[in-house]
Coordinates of C-alpha atoms in Angstrom, one line a residue:
M25 CA 5.9 -89.3 103.2
A26 CA 6.6 -85.6 103.6
K27 CA 10.4 -86.2 103.8
K28 CA 10.3 -88.3 100.6
F29 CA 8.4 -85.5 98.8
S30 CA 10.8 -82.9 100.1
L31 CA 13.9 -84.8 98.8
R32 CA 12.3 -85.3 95.4
L33 CA 11.4 -81.6 95.2
Y34 CA 14.9 -80.5 96.0
A35 CA 16.3 -83.0 93.5
N36 CA 14.1 -81.4 90.8
V37 CA 15.2 -77.9 91.9
M38 CA 18.9 -78.8 91.5
T39 CA 18.6 -80.1 88.0
K40 CA 19.6 -77.9 85.0
G41 CA 16.1 -76.8 83.9
R42 CA 15.6 -74.1 86.5
A43 CA 18.7 -72.2 85.5
R44 CA 18.5 -72.6 81.8
I45 CA 16.2 -69.6 81.0
P46 CA 18.3 -66.9 82.8
L47 CA 21.4 -68.5 81.3
E48 CA 19.9 -68.2 77.8
I49 CA 18.7 -64.6 78.3
L50 CA 22.0 -63.1 79.4
S51 CA 24.7 -63.1 76.8
K52 CA 27.5 -61.5 78.9
P53 CA 28.7 -62.9 82.2
A54 CA 27.8 -60.9 85.2
E55 CA 28.5 -61.2 88.9
G56 CA 26.7 -64.1 90.5
D57 CA 26.6 -66.2 87.4
I58 CA 28.2 -69.1 89.2
H59 CA 24.8 -70.2 90.5
K60 CA 23.3 -70.3 87.1
Y61 CA 26.2 -72.1 85.5
S62 CA 26.5 -74.6 88.3
A63 CA 22.8 -75.4 88.3
N64 CA 22.9 -75.8 84.5
A65 CA 25.8 -78.3 84.8
I66 CA 23.7 -80.7 86.9
E67 CA 22.2 -83.3 84.5
R68 CA 20.3 -85.5 87.0
V69 CA 19.9 -86.3 90.7
K70 CA 19.1 -89.9 91.7
I71 CA 17.7 -90.7 95.2
G72 CA 17.6 -94.3 96.2
W73 CA 18.6 -96.9 98.8
G74 CA 22.1 -96.5 100.2
N75 CA 24.7 -99.2 100.8
E76 CA 25.9 -98.1 104.3
R77 CA 23.1 -95.7 105.2
P78 CA 19.3 -95.8 104.4
L79 CA 19.4 -93.1 101.6
K80 CA 21.8 -92.4 98.8
I81 CA 21.9 -89.2 96.7
E82 CA 23.8 -89.3 93.4
I83 CA 24.4 -86.0 91.5
H84 CA 25.4 -86.5 87.9
M85 CA 26.8 -83.4 86.1
R86 CA 28.3 -82.6 82.7
A87 CA 30.9 -80.1 84.0
E88 CA 32.9 -79.5 87.1
V89 CA 31.2 -76.2 87.8
G90 CA 28.3 -78.2 89.2
F91 CA 30.4 -79.0 92.3
F92 CA 29.8 -75.5 93.4
K93 CA 26.1 -76.2 93.8
V94 CA 26.9 -79.4 95.7
E95 CA 29.5 -78.0 98.0
E96 CA 28.2 -74.5 98.6
V97 CA 24.4 -75.0 98.6
L98 CA 23.5 -78.7 99.2
I99 CA 26.1 -79.8 101.8
P100 CA 25.4 -76.9 104.2
K101 CA 21.7 -77.7 104.0
I102 CA 22.4 -81.4 104.8
Q103 CA 24.8 -80.5 107.6
S104 CA 22.1 -78.6 109.4
S105 CA 19.5 -81.4 108.8
P106 CA 18.6 -84.1 111.2
A107 CA 18.7 -86.5 108.2
K108 CA 22.5 -86.0 107.9
S109 CA 23.3 -89.3 109.5
L110 CA 20.9 -91.1 107.1
L111 CA 22.5 -90.0 103.8
E112 CA 25.2 -91.1 101.5
L113 CA 26.1 -88.3 99.1
Y114 CA 27.9 -88.8 95.8
A115 CA 28.6 -86.3 93.0
G116 CA 30.6 -86.5 89.8
V117 CA 31.0 -85.5 86.2
E118 CA 29.6 -88.1 83.9
G119 CA 32.2 -90.4 82.6
E120 CA 34.4 -89.9 85.7
E121 CA 34.5 -91.5 89.1
M122 CA 32.0 -90.2 91.6
K123 CA 33.2 -88.3 94.6
R124 CA 31.8 -89.3 98.0
Y125 CA 31.0 -86.5 100.3
M126 CA 29.1 -88.3 103.1

């Protein structure tokens, strides 16, 4: 049960709502903004049953900048997790084909 809660919690952290406030406050780009823009690009994260592995994570975004959050933040966390072999990871811009990472 704790693992399920942990995945849901991280899915909620990745979605756009957390980065929206700092993005709206700053009007000029500054160093480090890639984290805010990439988090804001992620529309939703779906966690469900996988086809080849027990769990599937799908990350739907509205802009390609969201790949930064997937590739530079989420994947390193998964790589160091014992759950790595249990996950299928997909990410993509809405309206385009999903990219499979794992």
